PDB file of C-alpha atoms in Angstrom:
ATOM      1  CA  UNK A 428      31.718   2.491   8.675  1.00 52.00           C
ATOM      2  CA  UNK A 429      28.715   1.458   6.602  1.00 70.00           C
ATOM      3  CA  UNK A 430      27.160   4.154   4.459  1.00 85.00           C
ATOM      4  CA  UNK A 431      23.896   5.621   5.742  1.00 87.00           C
ATOM      5  CA  UNK A 432      21.249   5.620   3.014  1.00 88.00           C
ATOM      6  CA  UNK A 433      17.962   7.486   3.284  1.00 85.00           C
ATOM      7  CA  UNK A 434      15.337   5.053   1.981  1.00 83.00           C
ATOM      8  CA  UNK A 435      12.328   7.303   2.545  1.00 80.00           C
ATOM      9  CA  UNK A 436      11.752  10.464   4.525  1.00 78.00           C
ATOM     10  CA  UNK A 437       9.028  13.037   5.081  1.00 79.00           C
ATOM     11  CA  UNK A 438       7.693  15.062   7.986  1.00 76.00           C
ATOM     12  CA  UNK A 439       5.957  12.096   9.645  1.00 79.00           C
ATOM     13  CA  UNK A 440       8.631   9.402   9.532  1.00 85.00           C
ATOM     14  CA  UNK A 441      11.920   8.334   7.989  1.00 90.00           C
ATOM     15  CA  UNK A 442      13.634   5.060   7.120  1.00 90.00           C
ATOM     16  CA  UNK A 443      17.434   4.760   6.960  1.00 90.00           C
ATOM     17  CA  UNK A 444      19.592   1.833   5.896  1.00 88.00           C
ATOM     18  CA  UNK A 445      22.961   1.161   7.520  1.00 90.00           C
ATOM     19  CA  UNK A 446      24.505  -1.993   6.085  1.00 88.00           C
ATOM     20  CA  UNK A 447      22.030  -4.819   6.663  1.00 91.00           C
ATOM     21  CA  UNK A 448      19.972  -2.885   9.207  1.00 92.00           C
ATOM     22  CA  UNK A 449      16.991  -0.619   8.558  1.00 90.00           C
ATOM     23  CA  UNK A 450      16.263   2.097  11.107  1.00 92.00           C
ATOM     24  CA  UNK A 451      12.682   3.360  11.153  1.00 92.00           C
ATOM     25  CA  UNK A 452      12.192   6.679  12.936  1.00 93.00           C
ATOM     26  CA  UNK A 453       8.579   7.532  13.710  1.00 91.00           C
ATOM     27  CA  UNK A 454       7.251  10.185  16.072  1.00 86.00           C
ATOM     28  CA  UNK A 455       3.969   8.263  16.360  1.00 90.00           C
ATOM     29  CA  UNK A 456       4.806   5.230  18.479  1.00 89.00           C
ATOM     30  CA  UNK A 457       1.306   3.830  17.944  1.00 90.00           C
ATOM     31  CA  UNK A 458       2.277   3.105  14.329  1.00 90.00           C
ATOM     32  CA  UNK A 459       5.370   1.242  15.487  1.00 92.00           C
ATOM     33  CA  UNK A 460       3.260  -0.703  18.016  1.00 92.00           C
ATOM     34  CA  UNK A 461       0.938  -1.796  15.202  1.00 92.00           C
ATOM     35  CA  UNK A 462       3.874  -2.742  12.977  1.00 94.00           C
ATOM     36  CA  UNK A 463       5.607  -4.904  15.571  1.00 95.00           C
ATOM     37  CA  UNK A 464       2.363  -6.622  16.557  1.00 96.00           C
ATOM     38  CA  UNK A 465       1.330  -7.259  12.944  1.00 96.00           C
ATOM     39  CA  UNK A 466       4.699  -8.777  12.046  1.00 96.00           C
ATOM     40  CA  UNK A 467       4.405 -11.135  15.012  1.00 96.00           C
ATOM     41  CA  UNK A 468       0.943 -12.279  13.880  1.00 97.00           C
ATOM     42  CA  UNK A 469       1.320 -12.421  10.088  1.00 97.00           C
ATOM     43  CA  UNK A 470       1.718 -15.951   8.646  1.00 97.00           C
ATOM     44  CA  UNK A 471       4.094 -14.702   5.934  1.00 97.00           C
ATOM     45  CA  UNK A 472       7.813 -13.883   6.043  1.00 97.00           C
ATOM     46  CA  UNK A 473       8.573 -10.555   7.751  1.00 96.00           C
ATOM     47  CA  UNK A 474      11.787  -8.785   8.766  1.00 95.00           C
ATOM     48  CA  UNK A 475      13.461  -9.729  12.045  1.00 96.00           C
ATOM     49  CA  UNK A 476      13.078  -7.061  14.717  1.00 95.00           C
ATOM     50  CA  UNK A 477      16.598  -6.433  16.048  1.00 96.00           C
ATOM     51  CA  UNK A 478      15.820  -3.866  18.722  1.00 95.00           C
ATOM     52  CA  UNK A 479      13.490  -1.026  19.576  1.00 93.00           C
ATOM     53  CA  UNK A 480      14.307   2.213  21.365  1.00 92.00           C
ATOM     54  CA  UNK A 481      11.621   4.863  20.767  1.00 90.00           C
ATOM     55  CA  UNK A 482      11.397   6.588  18.417  1.00 91.00           C
ATOM     56  CA  UNK A 483      13.580   4.085  16.494  1.00 93.00           C
ATOM     57  CA  UNK A 484      12.810   0.529  15.377  1.00 94.00           C
ATOM     58  CA  UNK A 485      15.690  -1.532  13.961  1.00 96.00           C
ATOM     59  CA  UNK A 486      14.896  -4.405  11.615  1.00 95.00           C
ATOM     60  CA  UNK A 487      17.076  -6.725   9.551  1.00 95.00           C
ATOM     61  CA  UNK A 488      17.310  -6.433   5.772  1.00 91.00           C
ATOM     62  CA  UNK A 489      15.509  -9.069   3.721  1.00 91.00           C
ATOM     63  CA  UNK A 490      17.090 -11.259   1.038  1.00 92.00           C
ATOM     64  CA  UNK A 491      15.924 -10.866  -2.534  1.00 91.00           C
ATOM     65  CA  UNK A 492      14.538  -7.786  -4.238  1.00 90.00           C
ATOM     66  CA  UNK A 493      11.221  -6.092  -4.838  1.00 89.00           C
ATOM     67  CA  UNK A 494       9.180  -6.572  -7.998  1.00 89.00           C
ATOM     68  CA  UNK A 495       9.522  -2.895  -8.811  1.00 87.00           C
ATOM     69  CA  UNK A 496       7.952   0.362  -7.704  1.00 86.00           C
ATOM     70  CA  UNK A 497       5.115   2.643  -8.707  1.00 89.00           C
ATOM     71  CA  UNK A 498       6.207   4.694 -11.701  1.00 86.00           C
ATOM     72  CA  UNK A 499       9.067   2.335 -12.540  1.00 85.00           C
ATOM     73  CA  UNK A 500       9.440  -0.845 -14.572  1.00 82.00           C
ATOM     74  CA  UNK A 501       8.227  -4.071 -13.031  1.00 82.00           C
ATOM     75  CA  UNK A 502      10.597  -6.978 -12.655  1.00 82.00           C
ATOM     76  CA  UNK A 503      10.263 -10.677 -12.034  1.00 83.00           C
ATOM     77  CA  UNK A 504       8.621 -13.448 -14.002  1.00 90.00           C
ATOM     78  CA  UNK A 505       4.893 -14.123 -13.973  1.00 93.00           C
ATOM     79  CA  UNK A 506       5.570 -16.910 -11.498  1.00 96.00           C
ATOM     80  CA  UNK A 507       7.098 -14.418  -9.045  1.00 95.00           C
ATOM     81  CA  UNK A 508       3.981 -12.255  -9.217  1.00 96.00           C
ATOM     82  CA  UNK A 509       1.856 -15.366  -8.716  1.00 97.00           C
ATOM     83  CA  UNK A 510       3.948 -16.272  -5.660  1.00 97.00           C
ATOM     84  CA  UNK A 511       3.210 -12.824  -4.260  1.00 97.00           C
ATOM     85  CA  UNK A 512      -0.499 -13.430  -4.884  1.00 98.00           C
ATOM     86  CA  UNK A 513      -0.278 -16.710  -2.991  1.00 98.00           C
ATOM     87  CA  UNK A 514       1.407 -15.016  -0.021  1.00 98.00           C
ATOM     88  CA  UNK A 515      -1.243 -12.293   0.019  1.00 98.00           C
ATOM     89  CA  UNK A 516      -3.986 -14.949   0.070  1.00 98.00           C
ATOM     90  CA  UNK A 517      -2.261 -16.671   3.005  1.00 98.00           C
ATOM     91  CA  UNK A 518      -2.286 -13.372   4.893  1.00 98.00           C
ATOM     92  CA  UNK A 519      -5.951 -12.734   4.110  1.00 98.00           C
ATOM     93  CA  UNK A 520      -6.920 -16.225   5.289  1.00 98.00           C
ATOM     94  CA  UNK A 521      -5.095 -15.840   8.632  1.00 98.00           C
ATOM     95  CA  UNK A 522      -6.860 -15.370  11.991  1.00 97.00           C
ATOM     96  CA  UNK A 523      -8.089 -11.803  12.299  1.00 97.00           C
ATOM     97  CA  UNK A 524      -5.891  -9.229  14.084  1.00 95.00           C
ATOM     98  CA  UNK A 525      -7.330  -7.313  17.058  1.00 93.00           C
ATOM     99  CA  UNK A 526      -7.881  -3.889  15.447  1.00 93.00           C
ATOM    100  CA  UNK A 527      -8.935  -2.213  12.183  1.00 95.00           C
ATOM    101  CA  UNK A 528      -6.241  -1.142   9.749  1.00 96.00           C
ATOM    102  CA  UNK A 529      -5.915   1.315   6.886  1.00 94.00           C
ATOM    103  CA  UNK A 530      -7.964  -0.984   4.661  1.00 96.00           C
ATOM    104  CA  UNK A 531     -10.703  -1.194   7.285  1.00 96.00           C
ATOM    105  CA  UNK A 532     -12.171   2.295   7.268  1.00 95.00           C
ATOM    106  CA  UNK A 533     -15.972   2.374   7.342  1.00 95.00           C
ATOM    107  CA  UNK A 534     -17.852   2.937   4.097  1.00 96.00           C
ATOM    108  CA  UNK A 535     -19.441   6.105   5.475  1.00 96.00           C
ATOM    109  CA  UNK A 536     -16.144   7.596   6.671  1.00 95.00           C
ATOM    110  CA  UNK A 537     -14.348   6.645   3.464  1.00 96.00           C
ATOM    111  CA  UNK A 538     -17.067   8.133   1.241  1.00 97.00           C
ATOM    112  CA  UNK A 539     -16.976  11.385   3.225  1.00 97.00           C
ATOM    113  CA  UNK A 540     -13.169  11.561   3.011  1.00 97.00           C
ATOM    114  CA  UNK A 541     -13.287  10.849  -0.722  1.00 97.00           C
ATOM    115  CA  UNK A 542     -15.882  13.545  -1.402  1.00 97.00           C
ATOM    116  CA  UNK A 543     -13.915  16.108   0.606  1.00 98.00           C
ATOM    117  CA  UNK A 544     -10.690  15.209  -1.179  1.00 98.00           C
ATOM    118  CA  UNK A 545     -12.281  15.372  -4.632  1.00 98.00           C
ATOM    119  CA  UNK A 546     -13.595  18.846  -3.849  1.00 98.00           C
ATOM    120  CA  UNK A 547     -10.145  20.003  -2.725  1.00 98.00           C
ATOM    121  CA  UNK A 548      -8.439  18.563  -5.797  1.00 98.00           C
ATOM    122  CA  UNK A 549     -10.716  20.607  -8.042  1.00 98.00           C
ATOM    123  CA  UNK A 550     -10.920  23.759  -5.888  1.00 97.00           C
ATOM    124  CA  UNK A 551      -7.130  23.943  -5.548  1.00 96.00           C
ATOM    125  CA  UNK A 552      -6.634  23.335  -9.260  1.00 97.00           C
ATOM    126  CA  UNK A 553      -4.596  20.178  -8.755  1.00 97.00           C
ATOM    127  CA  UNK A 554      -6.589  18.032 -11.192  1.00 98.00           C
ATOM    128  CA  UNK A 555      -9.164  18.753 -13.930  1.00 97.00           C
ATOM    129  CA  UNK A 556     -12.754  18.481 -12.730  1.00 98.00           C
ATOM    130  CA  UNK A 557     -13.749  15.927 -15.392  1.00 97.00           C
ATOM    131  CA  UNK A 558     -10.894  13.603 -14.413  1.00 98.00           C
ATOM    132  CA  UNK A 559     -11.878  13.773 -10.742  1.00 98.00           C
ATOM    133  CA  UNK A 560     -15.598  13.308 -11.437  1.00 97.00           C
ATOM    134  CA  UNK A 561     -15.083  10.282 -13.678  1.00 97.00           C
ATOM    135  CA  UNK A 562     -12.759   8.578 -11.215  1.00 98.00           C
ATOM    136  CA  UNK A 563     -15.120   9.356  -8.335  1.00 98.00           C
ATOM    137  CA  UNK A 564     -17.785   7.416 -10.242  1.00 97.00           C
ATOM    138  CA  UNK A 565     -15.393   4.500 -10.797  1.00 97.00           C
ATOM    139  CA  UNK A 566     -14.441   4.573  -7.091  1.00 98.00           C
ATOM    140  CA  UNK A 567     -18.060   4.095  -6.041  1.00 97.00           C
ATOM    141  CA  UNK A 568     -17.785   0.324  -6.586  1.00 98.00           C
ATOM    142  CA  UNK A 569     -15.300   0.052  -3.687  1.00 98.00           C
ATOM    143  CA  UNK A 570     -17.839   1.504  -1.253  1.00 97.00           C
ATOM    144  CA  UNK A 571     -19.668  -1.724  -0.483  1.00 96.00           C
ATOM    145  CA  UNK A 572     -19.874  -4.223   2.404  1.00 96.00           C
ATOM    146  CA  UNK A 573     -16.835  -6.488   2.711  1.00 96.00           C
ATOM    147  CA  UNK A 574     -15.812  -9.486   4.788  1.00 96.00           C
ATOM    148  CA  UNK A 575     -13.013  -8.568   7.248  1.00 97.00           C
ATOM    149  CA  UNK A 576      -9.591 -10.036   6.510  1.00 98.00           C
ATOM    150  CA  UNK A 577      -6.072  -9.673   7.910  1.00 98.00           C
ATOM    151  CA  UNK A 578      -4.790  -6.895   5.648  1.00 98.00           C
ATOM    152  CA  UNK A 579      -1.411  -5.221   5.269  1.00 97.00           C
ATOM    153  CA  UNK A 580      -2.943  -1.829   4.460  1.00 97.00           C
ATOM    154  CA  UNK A 581      -0.016  -0.430   2.435  1.00 94.00           C
ATOM    155  CA  UNK A 582       0.927  -3.346   0.199  1.00 96.00           C
ATOM    156  CA  UNK A 583       2.898  -1.483  -2.458  1.00 93.00           C
ATOM    157  CA  UNK A 584       5.080  -3.683  -4.668  1.00 92.00           C
ATOM    158  CA  UNK A 585       8.093  -1.968  -3.083  1.00 89.00           C
ATOM    159  CA  UNK A 586       7.103  -3.627   0.206  1.00 91.00           C
ATOM    160  CA  UNK A 587       7.193  -7.234  -1.081  1.00 94.00           C
ATOM    161  CA  UNK A 588      10.561  -8.971  -1.541  1.00 92.00           C
ATOM    162  CA  UNK A 589      11.074 -12.053  -3.696  1.00 95.00           C
ATOM    163  CA  UNK A 590      13.994 -14.297  -4.584  1.00 94.00           C
ATOM    164  CA  UNK A 591      13.187 -16.137  -7.780  1.00 91.00           C
ATOM    165  CA  UNK A 592       9.673 -17.478  -7.257  1.00 92.00           C
ATOM    166  CA  UNK A 593       9.776 -17.281  -3.450  1.00 95.00           C
ATOM    167  CA  UNK A 594       8.481 -14.429  -1.322  1.00 96.00           C
ATOM    168  CA  UNK A 595      11.249 -13.709   1.187  1.00 95.00           C
ATOM    169  CA  UNK A 596       9.494 -11.026   3.193  1.00 94.00           C
ATOM    170  CA  UNK A 597       6.952  -8.228   3.407  1.00 95.00           C
ATOM    171  CA  UNK A 598       7.852  -4.931   5.101  1.00 92.00           C
ATOM    172  CA  UNK A 599       6.124  -1.799   6.479  1.00 92.00           C
ATOM    173  CA  UNK A 600       3.186  -3.087   8.525  1.00 94.00           C
ATOM    174  CA  UNK A 601       2.181   0.133  10.304  1.00 92.00           C
ATOM    175  CA  UNK A 602      -1.191   0.262   8.484  1.00 95.00           C
ATOM    176  CA  UNK A 603      -2.047  -3.416   9.082  1.00 97.00           C
ATOM    177  CA  UNK A 604      -5.251  -4.691  10.650  1.00 97.00           C
ATOM    178  CA  UNK A 605      -8.801  -5.747   9.837  1.00 97.00           C
ATOM    179  CA  UNK A 606      -9.779  -4.610   6.370  1.00 98.00           C
ATOM    180  CA  UNK A 607     -10.988  -5.202   2.836  1.00 98.00           C
ATOM    181  CA  UNK A 608      -8.834  -7.837   1.131  1.00 98.00           C
ATOM    182  CA  UNK A 609      -9.340  -6.249  -2.286  1.00 98.00           C
ATOM    183  CA  UNK A 610      -7.725  -3.044  -1.038  1.00 98.00           C
ATOM    184  CA  UNK A 611      -4.453  -4.969  -0.614  1.00 98.00           C
ATOM    185  CA  UNK A 612      -4.710  -6.567  -4.058  1.00 98.00           C
ATOM    186  CA  UNK A 613      -5.433  -3.214  -5.681  1.00 98.00           C
ATOM    187  CA  UNK A 614      -2.573  -1.493  -3.854  1.00 97.00           C
ATOM    188  CA  UNK A 615      -0.128  -4.218  -4.888  1.00 97.00           C
ATOM    189  CA  UNK A 616      -1.067  -3.953  -8.575  1.00 96.00           C
ATOM    190  CA  UNK A 617      -1.511  -0.150  -8.704  1.00 96.00           C
ATOM    191  CA  UNK A 618       0.270   1.115 -11.813  1.00 93.00           C
ATOM    192  CA  UNK A 619       1.148  -2.453 -12.870  1.00 94.00           C
ATOM    193  CA  UNK A 620      -2.206  -3.721 -14.074  1.00 92.00           C
ATOM    194  CA  UNK A 621      -0.459  -5.932 -16.627  1.00 92.00           C
ATOM    195  CA  UNK A 622       0.410  -8.285 -13.741  1.00 95.00           C
ATOM    196  CA  UNK A 623      -3.042  -8.401 -12.160  1.00 96.00           C
ATOM    197  CA  UNK A 624      -3.883 -11.742 -13.805  1.00 96.00           C
ATOM    198  CA  UNK A 625      -0.599 -13.243 -12.531  1.00 96.00           C
ATOM    199  CA  UNK A 626      -1.309 -12.073  -8.983  1.00 97.00           C
ATOM    200  CA  UNK A 627      -4.862 -13.411  -9.084  1.00 97.00           C
ATOM    201  CA  UNK A 628      -3.629 -16.753 -10.446  1.00 97.00           C
ATOM    202  CA  UNK A 629      -1.539 -17.106  -7.297  1.00 97.00           C
ATOM    203  CA  UNK A 630      -4.285 -15.705  -5.081  1.00 98.00           C
ATOM    204  CA  UNK A 631      -6.467 -18.557  -6.249  1.00 96.00           C
ATOM    205  CA  UNK A 632     -10.026 -17.260  -6.005  1.00 89.00           C
ATOM    206  CA  UNK A 633     -12.388 -15.203  -8.117  1.00 90.00           C
ATOM    207  CA  UNK A 634     -12.550 -11.513  -7.238  1.00 94.00           C
ATOM    208  CA  UNK A 635     -14.622  -8.612  -8.527  1.00 96.00           C
ATOM    209  CA  UNK A 636     -12.433  -6.742 -11.011  1.00 97.00           C
ATOM    210  CA  UNK A 637     -14.700  -3.696 -10.866  1.00 97.00           C
ATOM    211  CA  UNK A 638     -13.822  -3.343  -7.190  1.00 98.00           C
ATOM    212  CA  UNK A 639     -10.090  -3.596  -7.942  1.00 97.00           C
ATOM    213  CA  UNK A 640     -10.475  -0.863 -10.560  1.00 97.00           C
ATOM    214  CA  UNK A 641     -12.466   1.190  -8.068  1.00 98.00           C
ATOM    215  CA  UNK A 642      -9.747   0.929  -5.427  1.00 98.00           C
ATOM    216  CA  UNK A 643      -7.139   2.049  -7.999  1.00 98.00           C
ATOM    217  CA  UNK A 644      -9.166   5.225  -8.548  1.00 98.00           C
ATOM    218  CA  UNK A 645     -10.055   5.751  -4.903  1.00 98.00           C
ATOM    219  CA  UNK A 646      -6.550   5.239  -3.564  1.00 97.00           C
ATOM    220  CA  UNK A 647      -5.078   7.555  -6.211  1.00 98.00           C
ATOM    221  CA  UNK A 648      -7.632  10.305  -5.579  1.00 98.00           C
ATOM    222  CA  UNK A 649      -6.873  10.235  -1.859  1.00 97.00           C
ATOM    223  CA  UNK A 650      -3.106  10.202  -2.402  1.00 97.00           C
ATOM    224  CA  UNK A 651      -2.466  13.046  -4.867  1.00 98.00           C
ATOM    225  CA  UNK A 652      -2.663  16.029  -2.522  1.00 97.00           C
ATOM    226  CA  UNK A 653      -0.814  14.254   0.342  1.00 94.00           C
ATOM    227  CA  UNK A 654       2.019  13.295  -2.000  1.00 95.00           C
ATOM    228  CA  UNK A 655       2.414  16.834  -3.294  1.00 95.00           C
ATOM    229  CA  UNK A 656       2.407  18.280   0.230  1.00 93.00           C
ATOM    230  CA  UNK A 657       5.084  15.786   1.360  1.00 89.00           C
ATOM    231  CA  UNK A 658       7.488  16.353  -1.518  1.00 89.00           C
ATOM    232  CA  UNK A 659       6.533  13.494  -3.836  1.00 91.00           C
ATOM    233  CA  UNK A 660       5.373  13.691  -7.460  1.00 96.00           C
ATOM    234  CA  UNK A 661       2.098  11.925  -8.305  1.00 96.00           C
ATOM    235  CA  UNK A 662       2.363  13.394 -11.839  1.00 97.00           C
ATOM    236  CA  UNK A 663       5.499  11.347 -12.641  1.00 96.00           C
ATOM    237  CA  UNK A 664       5.021   8.817 -15.467  1.00 95.00           C
ATOM    238  CA  UNK A 665       3.185   5.714 -14.299  1.00 93.00           C
ATOM    239  CA  UNK A 666       2.208   7.207 -10.937  1.00 95.00           C
ATOM    240  CA  UNK A 667      -1.147   8.156  -9.415  1.00 97.00           C
ATOM    241  CA  UNK A 668      -2.275  10.749 -11.967  1.00 97.00           C
ATOM    242  CA  UNK A 669      -1.500   8.388 -14.846  1.00 96.00           C
ATOM    243  CA  UNK A 670      -3.497   5.707 -13.011  1.00 97.00           C
ATOM    244  CA  UNK A 671      -6.453   8.110 -12.834  1.00 97.00           C
ATOM    245  CA  UNK A 672      -6.118   8.931 -16.541  1.00 96.00           C
ATOM    246  CA  UNK A 673      -6.089   5.227 -17.414  1.00 92.00           C
ATOM    247  CA  UNK A 674      -9.450   4.714 -15.714  1.00 79.00           C
ATOM    248  CA  UNK A 675     -11.364   7.037 -18.066  1.00 69.00           C
TER     249      UNK A 675
END
């Protein structure tokens, strides 16, 4: 029998690997609906859906490997990062999906969520007030009008697989939908800013670097408390708190 490996697990969902099959268990079937629909629409390689029996979705493993993870060393040549940038641009240029995604929250709602979260981070003693205040100022640049694009919504480097200089697949589409393209680019390069130029070379168009920097701060500010409450460590080297410290 193949070994069962827990890939990720918290109170909302879990992902297991059994041989060449990934089993995603999610109590919220709406997220699985979004994931299956997005994979069918995305013009980039995605995992094959093998079967679905709520609350479980079974998908096939992808060839290749990821370019790294947040808090860990990055791998792959500059050309591999550029290939990822090219694939992201292809996604962003695709026909728009039918619903908003994680990257598509309204400016008003996002600003309110950010202000509430910053207050909680300070009140609960999770982060120093000056660090939160400075990053809140940096994050302001992300709160601007944007042109809707087909976005992944959770485009961590651990979700993009490459083999050499070829992107073999992108996983975890439950946050996909209409959104701000720069949110995806910032998420992909979070904690690995040394590869931002490589990604943008593949992406092939000028972007506002201040907005990328703003999304790094904003995404990290919103993530810290959730990560702690779900058993993760945003204070680990290279992770969200280090990203916040690097912005000031």
